[in-house]
C-alpha positions as MATLAB code, in Angstrom:
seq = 'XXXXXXXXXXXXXXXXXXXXXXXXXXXXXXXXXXXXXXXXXXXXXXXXXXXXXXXXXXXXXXXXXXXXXXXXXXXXXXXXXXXXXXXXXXXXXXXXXXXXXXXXXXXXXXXXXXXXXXXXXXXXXXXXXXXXXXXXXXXXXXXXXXXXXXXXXXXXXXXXXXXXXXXXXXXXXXXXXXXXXXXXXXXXXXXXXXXXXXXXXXXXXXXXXXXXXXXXXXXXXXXXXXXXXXXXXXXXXXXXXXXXXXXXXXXXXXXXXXXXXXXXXXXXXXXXXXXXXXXXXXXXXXXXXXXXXXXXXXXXXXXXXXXXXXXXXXXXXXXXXXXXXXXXXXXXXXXXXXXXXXXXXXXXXXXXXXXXXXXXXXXXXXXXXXXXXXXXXXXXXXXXXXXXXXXXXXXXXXXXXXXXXXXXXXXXXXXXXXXXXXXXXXXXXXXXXXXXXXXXXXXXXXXXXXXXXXXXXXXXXXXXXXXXXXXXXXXXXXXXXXXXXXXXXXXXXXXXXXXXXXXXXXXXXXXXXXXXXXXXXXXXXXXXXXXXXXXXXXXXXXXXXXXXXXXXXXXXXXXXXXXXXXXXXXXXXXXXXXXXXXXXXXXXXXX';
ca = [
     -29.075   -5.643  -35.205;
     -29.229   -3.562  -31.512;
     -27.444   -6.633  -30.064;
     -24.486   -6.909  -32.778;
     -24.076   -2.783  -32.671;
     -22.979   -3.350  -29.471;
     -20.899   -5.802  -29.322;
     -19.274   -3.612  -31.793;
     -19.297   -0.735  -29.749;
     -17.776   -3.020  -26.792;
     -15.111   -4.236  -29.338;
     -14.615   -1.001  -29.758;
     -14.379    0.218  -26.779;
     -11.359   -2.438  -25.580;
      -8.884   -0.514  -27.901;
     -10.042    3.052  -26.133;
      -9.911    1.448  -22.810;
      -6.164    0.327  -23.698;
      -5.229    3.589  -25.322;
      -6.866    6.040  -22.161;
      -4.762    3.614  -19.876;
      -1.938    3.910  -21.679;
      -2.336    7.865  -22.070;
      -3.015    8.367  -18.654;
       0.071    6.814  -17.181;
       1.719    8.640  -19.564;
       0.415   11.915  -19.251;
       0.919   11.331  -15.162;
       4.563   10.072  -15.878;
       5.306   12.568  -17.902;
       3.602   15.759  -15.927;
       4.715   14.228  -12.642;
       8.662   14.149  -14.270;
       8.122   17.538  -15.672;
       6.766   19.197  -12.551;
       9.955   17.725  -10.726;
      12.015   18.952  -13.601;
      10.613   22.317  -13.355;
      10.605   22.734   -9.500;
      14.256   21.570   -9.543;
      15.007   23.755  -12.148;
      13.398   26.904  -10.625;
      15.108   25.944   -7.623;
      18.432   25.865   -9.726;
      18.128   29.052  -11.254;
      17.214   31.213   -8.460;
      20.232   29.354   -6.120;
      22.378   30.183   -9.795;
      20.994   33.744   -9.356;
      21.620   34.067   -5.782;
      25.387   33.422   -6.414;
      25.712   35.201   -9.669;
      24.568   38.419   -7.852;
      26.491   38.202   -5.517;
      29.922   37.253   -7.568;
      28.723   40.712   -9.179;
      28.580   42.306   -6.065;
      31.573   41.151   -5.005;
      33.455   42.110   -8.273;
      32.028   45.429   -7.694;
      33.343   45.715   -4.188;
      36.651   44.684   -4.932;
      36.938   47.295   -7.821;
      35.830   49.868   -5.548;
      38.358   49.081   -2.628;
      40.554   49.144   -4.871;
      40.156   52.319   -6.608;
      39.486   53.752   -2.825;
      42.667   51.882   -1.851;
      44.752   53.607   -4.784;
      43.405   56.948   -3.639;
      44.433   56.906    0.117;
      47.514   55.868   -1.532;
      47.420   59.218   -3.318;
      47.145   60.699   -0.204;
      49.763   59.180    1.370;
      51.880   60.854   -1.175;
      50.686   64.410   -0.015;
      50.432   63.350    3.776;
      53.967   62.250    3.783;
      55.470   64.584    1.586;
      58.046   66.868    3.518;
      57.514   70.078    1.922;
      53.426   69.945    2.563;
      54.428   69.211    6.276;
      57.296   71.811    6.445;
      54.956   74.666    5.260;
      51.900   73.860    7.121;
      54.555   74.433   10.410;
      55.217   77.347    9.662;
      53.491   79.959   10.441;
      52.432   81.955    6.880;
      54.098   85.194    8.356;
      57.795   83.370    8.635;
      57.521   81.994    5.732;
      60.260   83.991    4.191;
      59.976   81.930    1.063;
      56.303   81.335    0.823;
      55.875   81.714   -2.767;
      58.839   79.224   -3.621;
      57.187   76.514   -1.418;
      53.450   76.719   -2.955;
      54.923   76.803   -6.335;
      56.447   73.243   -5.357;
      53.387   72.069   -3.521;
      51.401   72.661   -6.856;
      53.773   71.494   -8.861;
      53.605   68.362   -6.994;
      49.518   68.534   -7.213;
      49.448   69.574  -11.148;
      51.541   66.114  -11.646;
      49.083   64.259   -9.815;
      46.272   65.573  -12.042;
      48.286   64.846  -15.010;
      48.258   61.140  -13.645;
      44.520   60.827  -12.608;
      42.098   62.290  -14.950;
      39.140   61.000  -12.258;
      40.504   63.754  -10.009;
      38.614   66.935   -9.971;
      40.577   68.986   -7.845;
      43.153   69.020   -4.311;
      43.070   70.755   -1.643;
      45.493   71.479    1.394;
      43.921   73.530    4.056;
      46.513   74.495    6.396;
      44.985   75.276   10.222;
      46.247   78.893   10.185;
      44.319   79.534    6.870;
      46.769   78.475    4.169;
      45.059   76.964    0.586;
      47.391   75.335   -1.704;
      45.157   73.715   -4.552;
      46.112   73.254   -8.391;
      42.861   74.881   -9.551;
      43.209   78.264  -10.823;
      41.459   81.383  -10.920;
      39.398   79.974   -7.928;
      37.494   81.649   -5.170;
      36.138   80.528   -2.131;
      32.711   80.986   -0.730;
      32.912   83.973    1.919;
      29.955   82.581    3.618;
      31.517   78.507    3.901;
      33.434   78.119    6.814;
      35.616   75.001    5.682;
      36.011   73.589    9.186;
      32.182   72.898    9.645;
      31.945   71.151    6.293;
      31.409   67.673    6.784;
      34.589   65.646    5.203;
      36.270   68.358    7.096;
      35.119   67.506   10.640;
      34.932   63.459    9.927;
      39.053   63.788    9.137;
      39.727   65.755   12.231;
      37.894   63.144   14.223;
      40.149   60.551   11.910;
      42.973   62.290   12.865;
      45.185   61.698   10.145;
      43.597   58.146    8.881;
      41.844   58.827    5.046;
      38.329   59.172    5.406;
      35.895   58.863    2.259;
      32.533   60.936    2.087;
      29.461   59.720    0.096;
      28.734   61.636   -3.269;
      27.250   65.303   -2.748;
      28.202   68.345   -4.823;
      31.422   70.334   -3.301;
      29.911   73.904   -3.216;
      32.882   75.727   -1.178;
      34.076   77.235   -4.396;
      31.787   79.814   -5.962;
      30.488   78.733   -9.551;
      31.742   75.101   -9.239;
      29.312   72.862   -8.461;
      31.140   69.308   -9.056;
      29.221   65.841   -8.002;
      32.397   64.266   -6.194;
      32.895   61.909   -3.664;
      35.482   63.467   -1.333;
      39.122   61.905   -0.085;
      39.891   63.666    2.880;
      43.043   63.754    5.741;
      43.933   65.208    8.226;
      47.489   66.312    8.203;
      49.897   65.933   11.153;
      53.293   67.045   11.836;
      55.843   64.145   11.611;
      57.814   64.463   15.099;
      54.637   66.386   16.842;
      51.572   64.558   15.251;
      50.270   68.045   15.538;
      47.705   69.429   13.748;
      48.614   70.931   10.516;
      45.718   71.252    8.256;
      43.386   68.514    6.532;
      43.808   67.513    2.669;
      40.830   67.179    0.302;
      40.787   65.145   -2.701;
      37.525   65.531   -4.889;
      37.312   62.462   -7.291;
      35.136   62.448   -9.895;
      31.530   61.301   -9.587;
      32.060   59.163  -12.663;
      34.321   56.938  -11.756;
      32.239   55.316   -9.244;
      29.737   55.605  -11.828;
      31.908   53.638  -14.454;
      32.547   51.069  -12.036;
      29.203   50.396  -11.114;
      26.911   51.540  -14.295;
      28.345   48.471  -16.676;
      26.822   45.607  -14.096;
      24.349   43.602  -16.008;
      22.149   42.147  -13.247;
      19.228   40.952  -15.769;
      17.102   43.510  -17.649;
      16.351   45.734  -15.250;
      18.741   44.995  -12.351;
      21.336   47.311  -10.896;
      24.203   47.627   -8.089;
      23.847   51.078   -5.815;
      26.566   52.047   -2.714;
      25.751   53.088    0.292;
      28.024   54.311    2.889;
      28.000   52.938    6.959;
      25.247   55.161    7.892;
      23.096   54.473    5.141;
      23.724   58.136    2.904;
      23.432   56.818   -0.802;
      27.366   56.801   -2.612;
      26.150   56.097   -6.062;
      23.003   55.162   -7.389;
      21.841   54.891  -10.985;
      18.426   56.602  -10.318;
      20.605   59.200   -7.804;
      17.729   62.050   -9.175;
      15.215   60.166   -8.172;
      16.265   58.653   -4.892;
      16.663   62.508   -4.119;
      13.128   63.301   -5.278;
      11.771   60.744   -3.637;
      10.423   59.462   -6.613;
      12.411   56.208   -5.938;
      12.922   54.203   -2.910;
      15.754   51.789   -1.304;
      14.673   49.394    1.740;
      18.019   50.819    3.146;
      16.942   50.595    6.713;
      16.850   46.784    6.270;
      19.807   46.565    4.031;
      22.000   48.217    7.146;
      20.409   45.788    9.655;
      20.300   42.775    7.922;
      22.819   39.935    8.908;
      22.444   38.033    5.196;
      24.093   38.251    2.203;
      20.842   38.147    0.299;
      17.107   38.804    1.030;
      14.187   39.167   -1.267;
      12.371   42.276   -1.110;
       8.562   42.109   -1.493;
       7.972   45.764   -0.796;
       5.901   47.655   -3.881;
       5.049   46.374   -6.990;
       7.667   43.961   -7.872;
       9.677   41.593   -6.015;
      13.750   42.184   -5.675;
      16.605   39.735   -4.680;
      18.571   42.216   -2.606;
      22.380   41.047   -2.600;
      25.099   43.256   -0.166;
      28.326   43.408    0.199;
      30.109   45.315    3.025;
      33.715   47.004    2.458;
      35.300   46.895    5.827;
      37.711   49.498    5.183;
      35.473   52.173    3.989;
      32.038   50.774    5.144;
      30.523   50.822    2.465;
      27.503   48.514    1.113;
      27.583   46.998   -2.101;
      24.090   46.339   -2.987;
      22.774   44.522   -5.840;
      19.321   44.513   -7.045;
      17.681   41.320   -9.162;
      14.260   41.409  -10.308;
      12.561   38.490   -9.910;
      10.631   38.992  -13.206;
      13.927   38.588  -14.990;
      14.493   35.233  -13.089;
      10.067   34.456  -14.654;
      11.943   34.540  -17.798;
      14.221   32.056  -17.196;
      11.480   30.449  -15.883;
       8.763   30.821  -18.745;
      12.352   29.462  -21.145;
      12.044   26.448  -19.238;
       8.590   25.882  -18.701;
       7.640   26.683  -22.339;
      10.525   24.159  -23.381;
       9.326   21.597  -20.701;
       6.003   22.256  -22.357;
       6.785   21.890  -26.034;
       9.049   18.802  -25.185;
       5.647   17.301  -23.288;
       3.797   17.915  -26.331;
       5.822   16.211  -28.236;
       6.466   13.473  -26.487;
       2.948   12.677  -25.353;
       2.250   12.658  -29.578;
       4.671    9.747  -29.460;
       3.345    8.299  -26.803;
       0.202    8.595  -28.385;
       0.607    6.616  -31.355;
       3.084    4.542  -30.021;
       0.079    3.491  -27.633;
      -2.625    3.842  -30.537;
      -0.254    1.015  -32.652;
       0.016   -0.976  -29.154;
      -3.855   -1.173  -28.199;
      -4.396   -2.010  -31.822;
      -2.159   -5.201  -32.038;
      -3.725   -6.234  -28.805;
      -7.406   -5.940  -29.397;
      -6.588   -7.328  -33.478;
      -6.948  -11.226  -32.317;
      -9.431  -10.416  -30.233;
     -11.525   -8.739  -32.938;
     -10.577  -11.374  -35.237;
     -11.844  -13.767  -32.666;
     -14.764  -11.321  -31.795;
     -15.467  -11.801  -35.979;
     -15.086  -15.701  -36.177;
     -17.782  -15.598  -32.782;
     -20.222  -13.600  -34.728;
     -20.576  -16.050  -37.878;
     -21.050  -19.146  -35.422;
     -23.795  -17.275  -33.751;
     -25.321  -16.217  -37.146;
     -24.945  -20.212  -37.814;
     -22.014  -20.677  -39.664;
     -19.807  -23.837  -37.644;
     -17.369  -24.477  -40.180;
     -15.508  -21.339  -39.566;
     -11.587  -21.515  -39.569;
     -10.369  -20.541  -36.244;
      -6.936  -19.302  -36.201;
      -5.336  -17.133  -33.770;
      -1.759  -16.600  -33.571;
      -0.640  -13.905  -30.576;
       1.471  -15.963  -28.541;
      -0.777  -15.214  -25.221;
      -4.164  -15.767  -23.578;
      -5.758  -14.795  -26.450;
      -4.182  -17.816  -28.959;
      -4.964  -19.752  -25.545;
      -8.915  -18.386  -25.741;
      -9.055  -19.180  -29.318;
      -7.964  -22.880  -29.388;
     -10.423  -23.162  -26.712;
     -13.154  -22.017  -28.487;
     -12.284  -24.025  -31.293;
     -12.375  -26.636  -29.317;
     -15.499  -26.197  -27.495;
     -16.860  -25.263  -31.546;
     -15.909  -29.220  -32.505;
     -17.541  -30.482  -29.676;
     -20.691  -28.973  -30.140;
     -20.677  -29.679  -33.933;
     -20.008  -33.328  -32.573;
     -22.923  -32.779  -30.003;
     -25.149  -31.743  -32.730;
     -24.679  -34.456  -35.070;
     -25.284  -36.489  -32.081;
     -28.524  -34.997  -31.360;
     -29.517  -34.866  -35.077;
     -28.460  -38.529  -34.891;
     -30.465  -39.366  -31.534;
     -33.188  -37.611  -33.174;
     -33.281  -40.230  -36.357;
     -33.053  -42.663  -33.906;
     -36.573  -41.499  -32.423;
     -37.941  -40.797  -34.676;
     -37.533  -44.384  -36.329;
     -38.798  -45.447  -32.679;
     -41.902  -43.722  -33.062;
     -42.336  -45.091  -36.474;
     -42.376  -48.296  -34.922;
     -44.341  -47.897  -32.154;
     -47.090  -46.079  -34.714;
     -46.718  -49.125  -36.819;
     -47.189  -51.123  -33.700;
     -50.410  -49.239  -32.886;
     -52.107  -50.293  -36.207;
     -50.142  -53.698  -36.575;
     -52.474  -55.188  -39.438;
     -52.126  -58.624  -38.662;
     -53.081  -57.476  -34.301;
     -56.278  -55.766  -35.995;
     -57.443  -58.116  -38.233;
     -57.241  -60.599  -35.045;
     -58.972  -58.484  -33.311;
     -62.074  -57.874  -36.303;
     -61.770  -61.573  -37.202;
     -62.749  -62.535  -33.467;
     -65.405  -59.834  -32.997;
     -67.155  -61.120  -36.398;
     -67.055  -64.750  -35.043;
     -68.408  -63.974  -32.042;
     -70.912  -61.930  -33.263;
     -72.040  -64.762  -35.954;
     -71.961  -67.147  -32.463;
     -74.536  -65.029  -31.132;
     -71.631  -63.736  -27.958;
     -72.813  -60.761  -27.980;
     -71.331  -60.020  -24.530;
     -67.934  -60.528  -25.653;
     -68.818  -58.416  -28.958;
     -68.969  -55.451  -26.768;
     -66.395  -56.150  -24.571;
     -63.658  -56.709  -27.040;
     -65.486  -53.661  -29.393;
     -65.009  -51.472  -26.334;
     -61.594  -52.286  -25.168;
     -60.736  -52.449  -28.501;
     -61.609  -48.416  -29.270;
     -59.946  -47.886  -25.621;
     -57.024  -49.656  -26.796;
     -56.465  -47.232  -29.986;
     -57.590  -44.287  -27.764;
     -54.680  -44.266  -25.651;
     -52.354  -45.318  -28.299;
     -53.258  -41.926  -29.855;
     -53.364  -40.641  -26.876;
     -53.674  -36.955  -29.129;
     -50.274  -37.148  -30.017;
     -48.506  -37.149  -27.156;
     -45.207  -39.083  -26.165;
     -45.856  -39.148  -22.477;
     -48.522  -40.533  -20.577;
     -48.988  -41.565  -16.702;
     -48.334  -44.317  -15.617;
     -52.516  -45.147  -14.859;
     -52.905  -44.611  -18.537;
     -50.460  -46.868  -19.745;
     -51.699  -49.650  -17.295;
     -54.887  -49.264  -18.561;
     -54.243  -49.543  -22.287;
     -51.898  -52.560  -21.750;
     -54.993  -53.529  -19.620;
     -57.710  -53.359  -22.685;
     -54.948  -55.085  -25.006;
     -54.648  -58.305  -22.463;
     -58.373  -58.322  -22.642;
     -58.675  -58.407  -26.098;
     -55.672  -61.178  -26.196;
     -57.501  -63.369  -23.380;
     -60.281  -63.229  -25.372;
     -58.898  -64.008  -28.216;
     -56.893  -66.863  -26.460;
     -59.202  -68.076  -23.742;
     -58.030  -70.423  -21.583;
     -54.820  -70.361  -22.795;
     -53.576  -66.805  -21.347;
     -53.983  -65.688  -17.831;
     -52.832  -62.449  -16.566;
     -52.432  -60.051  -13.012;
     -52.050  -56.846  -12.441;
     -50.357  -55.238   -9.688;
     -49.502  -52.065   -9.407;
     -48.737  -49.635   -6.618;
     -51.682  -46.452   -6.776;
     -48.779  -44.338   -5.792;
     -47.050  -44.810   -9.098;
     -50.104  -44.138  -11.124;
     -49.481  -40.220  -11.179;
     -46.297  -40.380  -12.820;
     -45.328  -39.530  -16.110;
     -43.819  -42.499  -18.212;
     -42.995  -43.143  -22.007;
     -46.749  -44.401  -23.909;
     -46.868  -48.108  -25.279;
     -43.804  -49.423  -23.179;
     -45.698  -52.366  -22.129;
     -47.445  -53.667  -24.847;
     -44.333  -54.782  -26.682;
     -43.328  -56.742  -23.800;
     -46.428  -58.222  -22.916;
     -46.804  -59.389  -27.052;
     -43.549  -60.665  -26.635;
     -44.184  -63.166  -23.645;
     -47.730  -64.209  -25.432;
     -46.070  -65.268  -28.292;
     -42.532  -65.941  -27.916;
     -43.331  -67.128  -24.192;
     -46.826  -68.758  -23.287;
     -48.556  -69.038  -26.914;
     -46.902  -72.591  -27.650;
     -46.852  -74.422  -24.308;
     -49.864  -77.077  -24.255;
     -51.678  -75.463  -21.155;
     -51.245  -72.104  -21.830;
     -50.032  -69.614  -19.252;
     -50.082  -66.637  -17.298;
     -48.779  -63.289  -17.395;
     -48.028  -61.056  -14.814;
     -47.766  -56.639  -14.706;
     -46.139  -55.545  -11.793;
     -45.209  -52.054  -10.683;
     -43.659  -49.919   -7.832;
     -41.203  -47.898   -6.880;
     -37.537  -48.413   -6.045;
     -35.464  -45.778   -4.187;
     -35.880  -43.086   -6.740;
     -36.796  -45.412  -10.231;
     -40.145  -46.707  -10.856;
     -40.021  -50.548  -11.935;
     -42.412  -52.333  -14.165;
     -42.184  -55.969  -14.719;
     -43.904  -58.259  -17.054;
     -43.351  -61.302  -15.795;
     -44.478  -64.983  -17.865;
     -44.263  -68.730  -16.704;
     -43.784  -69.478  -20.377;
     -40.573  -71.569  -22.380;
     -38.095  -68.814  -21.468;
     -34.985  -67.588  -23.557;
     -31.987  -69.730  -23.680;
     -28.378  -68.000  -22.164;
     -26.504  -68.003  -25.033;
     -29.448  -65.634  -27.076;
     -30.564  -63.511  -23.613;
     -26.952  -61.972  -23.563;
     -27.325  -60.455  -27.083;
     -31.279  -59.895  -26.601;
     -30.729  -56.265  -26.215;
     -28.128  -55.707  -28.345;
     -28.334  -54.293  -32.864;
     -27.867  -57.592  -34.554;
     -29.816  -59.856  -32.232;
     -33.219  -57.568  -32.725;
     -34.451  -59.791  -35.987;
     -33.803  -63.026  -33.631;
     -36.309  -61.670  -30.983;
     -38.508  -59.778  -32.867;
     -42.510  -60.551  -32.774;
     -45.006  -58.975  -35.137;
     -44.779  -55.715  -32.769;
     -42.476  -53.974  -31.353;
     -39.083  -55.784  -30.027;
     -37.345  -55.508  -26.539;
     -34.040  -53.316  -28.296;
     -36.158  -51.158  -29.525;
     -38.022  -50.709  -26.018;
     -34.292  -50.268  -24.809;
     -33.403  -47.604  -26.910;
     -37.038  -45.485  -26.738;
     -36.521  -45.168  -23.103;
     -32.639  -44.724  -23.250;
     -32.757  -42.149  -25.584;
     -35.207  -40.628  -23.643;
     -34.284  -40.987  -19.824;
     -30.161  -41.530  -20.628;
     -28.722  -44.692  -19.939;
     -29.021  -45.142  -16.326;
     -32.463  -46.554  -17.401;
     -34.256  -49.185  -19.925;
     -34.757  -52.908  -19.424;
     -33.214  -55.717  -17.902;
     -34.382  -59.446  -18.175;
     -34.030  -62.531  -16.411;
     -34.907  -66.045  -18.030;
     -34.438  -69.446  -17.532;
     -35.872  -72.009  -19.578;
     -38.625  -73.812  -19.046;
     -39.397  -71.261  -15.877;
     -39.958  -68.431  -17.395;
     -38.523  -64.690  -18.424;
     -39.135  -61.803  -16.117;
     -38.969  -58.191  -17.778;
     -37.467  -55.385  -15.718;
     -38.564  -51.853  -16.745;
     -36.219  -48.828  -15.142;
     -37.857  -45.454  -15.475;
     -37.096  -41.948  -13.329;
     -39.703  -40.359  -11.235;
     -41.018  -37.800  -13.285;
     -44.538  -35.938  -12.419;
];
């Protein structure tokens, strides 16, 4: 029961083994595929992010130079404008028609303003104190000198090119406190480039901020300006740069050769995209957090995931239905296997898979019919022993030998031959002894010498002058093992089919050695001997009744030992008539 559990359990185990293989090259295909997949999709989306940034950058910068462009061409429109020039000249004290010329001036500035609602304010500062502006009801700080403000100074240095300032809050005017980013020029005479005075224009803080606040750069990215030295333009968090609550990496952004770097500094990790604007000098910056890009990332790798899943629950039962029609025939075969062991040979063996395993079948079923043939051989080969050893018992207590034998011993006994009474009495019991020999089928060789021995005595006896008989056999042979009552058949057959009817009797000879690696035995008689035409059937089925005696015939000799030993041994005679018949007995060495 242990032993046919586990051939189940190794039947069993076939289809696993086929299904792990299969799911392991598939789960390696699959992960190794998917890993590439997701590396080259990562890869994808942060090159994809890289150059999205900086198209937004870009877009950014363009709008700005732009807008910065259309303002210096607002100034243009003041710096060129003759009647600006004409009255910064001249000095405020010949100005004989002072008032006339301002009115124009603002008149000139008020339609500006009606054009540009991102302008807060203008301002013309002539250099012998003149302020023409289109803001009203205004007063300057007594405490500001304008010429040391700072988008005073840088358009002096310009002299007369437009130069923009970063964002601050213009506080020259009391109460006002605007957040502007400043336009400013200085103004030369036409003919003289002299000196005249420097124009301000304050734009509004928001336009920048319009421009820049409606970037989407993921969930939490952003786009700030900076100008050439680094002072922030516009920044969403502006409060909190200024607080120092928030922080830039500004000092690598200005020194940086790249478009793009990523910026591992605090908590979270930024892709840091610039963009210079060679006219103004400003920096474009654009800020991507790299969570955002996770996201993308956790998309794909969940969907790569899910996809996986799914596929390795195909693979799975595609692999389950596989293994299952490759181990069937050999469970079916595994089956038919298990009734010929339990006994059953008449199973029906068919296997149809078109492979090694149809191939395996026919085989067995053809190594099935050849032991089924094997055993009805054996069972026949058995009958055929058995008969043998009917015959050789039947031999042993031939009726007609025995009452012989009793007949003699009573007449000698009656003549007073005592002597020969216990001679023939003893070889007599001997005789039987070894026939029995306690139900064995193999004897040695000594023992079957020595009954054949006590059965020629009893015959000579019995017979006189009439039989004579040797024995000579080699002591080396006596140890081994040979097939009991061999001998005696032959022998009976040369007494009475040989020597019994010739006038003066005659003699009978034993021989035995050994040849190469057979032992011969010969029983050799000078008796009538067996004519040709009969000695080439002696041996054979239909010729046993012609040379049968009242014991045991040759054939059946033949077959006892062939049966036995295989063919390569039995008997073989030579006869001649008139000269005799010599019996050759081929046995193997067996101890």
């Amino acid at each position: 029961m242990f032993k046919q559990n586990n051939k189940k359990k190794q039947s069993r185990s076939i289809q696993a083994r086929i299904l792990i293989y299969f799911s392991i090259l598939i789960i390696a295909t699959v992960s190794a595929m998917g890993a590439i997949f997701y590396y080259k999709s990562s890869r994808t989306i942060e090159k994809n992010a890289d150059e999205y940034a900086y198209q937004i950058v870009d877009q950014v910068g363009r709008n700005v130079e732009y807008y910065i462009g259309y303002m210096e061409d607002v100034s243009s429109i003041l710096y060129y404008n003759p009647i600006i020039n004409s009255y910064l000249m001249t000095k405020p004290e010949n100005l004989w028609n002072k008032e006339a010329e301002e009115q124009k001036i603002v008149a000139l500035l008020d339609s500006i303003m009606k054009m540009r609602s991102d302008i807060v304010s203008i301002y013309i500062f002539g250099r012998d104190g003149q302020v023409i502006t289109n803001e009203r009801n205004y007063k300057l700080k007594e405490y500001v000198d304008i010429r040391e403000l700072s988008w005073y100074t840088e358009a002096i240095k310009k002299q007369g090119l437009p130069v923009v300032s970063s964002s601050h809050v213009q506080n020259f005017i009391k109460d006002r406190h605007n957040w502007v980013v400043s336009l400013s020029r200085q103004i030369n005479a036409f003919q003289t480039q002299e000196h005249l005075g420097v124009l301000l224009i304050d734009l509004n803080y928001k336009a920048i901020t319009d421009i820049c606040s409606k970037i989407n750069l993921g969930q939490k990215g952003y786009v700030f300006i900076l100008d050439e030295v680094g002072n922030i333009v516009y920044h969403p968090q502006q409060q909190l740069i200024y607080t120092r609550l928030k922080s830039e990496n500004i000092e690598r952004i200005l020194n940086t050769t790249q478009r793009s770097f990523i910026d591992a500094e605090g908590k979270e990790k930024k892709l840091v995209t610039i963009k210079t604007l060679p006219k103004v000098g400003w920096k474009i910056v654009g800020v991507s957090y790299l969570d955002d890009l996770s996201l993308s990332k956790d998309d794909i790798r969940n969907s790569y995931i899910m996809i996986t899943l799914v596929c390795l629950l195909i693979a799975t039962l595609i692999s389950a239905k596989i293994a299952s029609n490759i181990s069937r025939p050999i469970k079916k075969l595994e089956a038919l296997m298990r009734r010929v062991e339990d006994g059953d040979f008449d199973v029906d063996i068919d296997i149809r898979s078109n492979d090694e395993i149809e191939h395996l079948g026919t085989s067995f079923k053809v190594m099935l019919q050849r032991i089924k043939e094997l055993m009805k051989q054996t069972k026949e080969d058995q009958a055929a022993i058995r008969r043998s050893e009917l015959k050789a018992l039947q031999a042993q207590i031939n009726p007609h030998f025995l009452y012989n034998a009793l007949d003699a011993i009573v007449w000698m006994a009656e003549s007073k031959k005592h002597d020969k009474v216990v001679l023939m009495t003893s070889a007599l019991a001997k005789y039987f002894r070894i026939s029995l020999s306690k139900g064995k089928e193999v004897i040695q060789v000594k023992d079957e010498i020595e009954h054949i021995k006590n059965y020629l005595v009893i015959q000579k006896i019995r017979y006189d002058k009439k039989l004579e008989y040797t024995i000579d056999v080699d002591q080396d042979i006596l140890k081994y093992d040979i097939l009991k009552l061999v001998l005696q058949p032959l022998v009976e057959n040369s007494i009475y089919h040989g020597i019994k009817n010739l006038p003066g009797g005659g003699t009978v000879e034993i021989v035995g050695k050994q040849v190469d690696d057979k032992i011969l035995l010969q029983v050799k008689d000078n008796g009538v001997g067996i004519p040709e035409e009969r000695l080439e059937n002696i041996l054979q089925s239909e010729s046993e009744d012609k040379v049968r005696t009242g014991g045991v015939g040759l054939k059946n000799v033949h077959e006892r030992i062939q049966l036995y030993y295989g063919e390569a041994y039995g008997l073989s005679i030579e006869s001649k008539v008139n000269v005799g018949t010599t019996v050759n007995v081929w046995l193997p060495v067996i101890i």
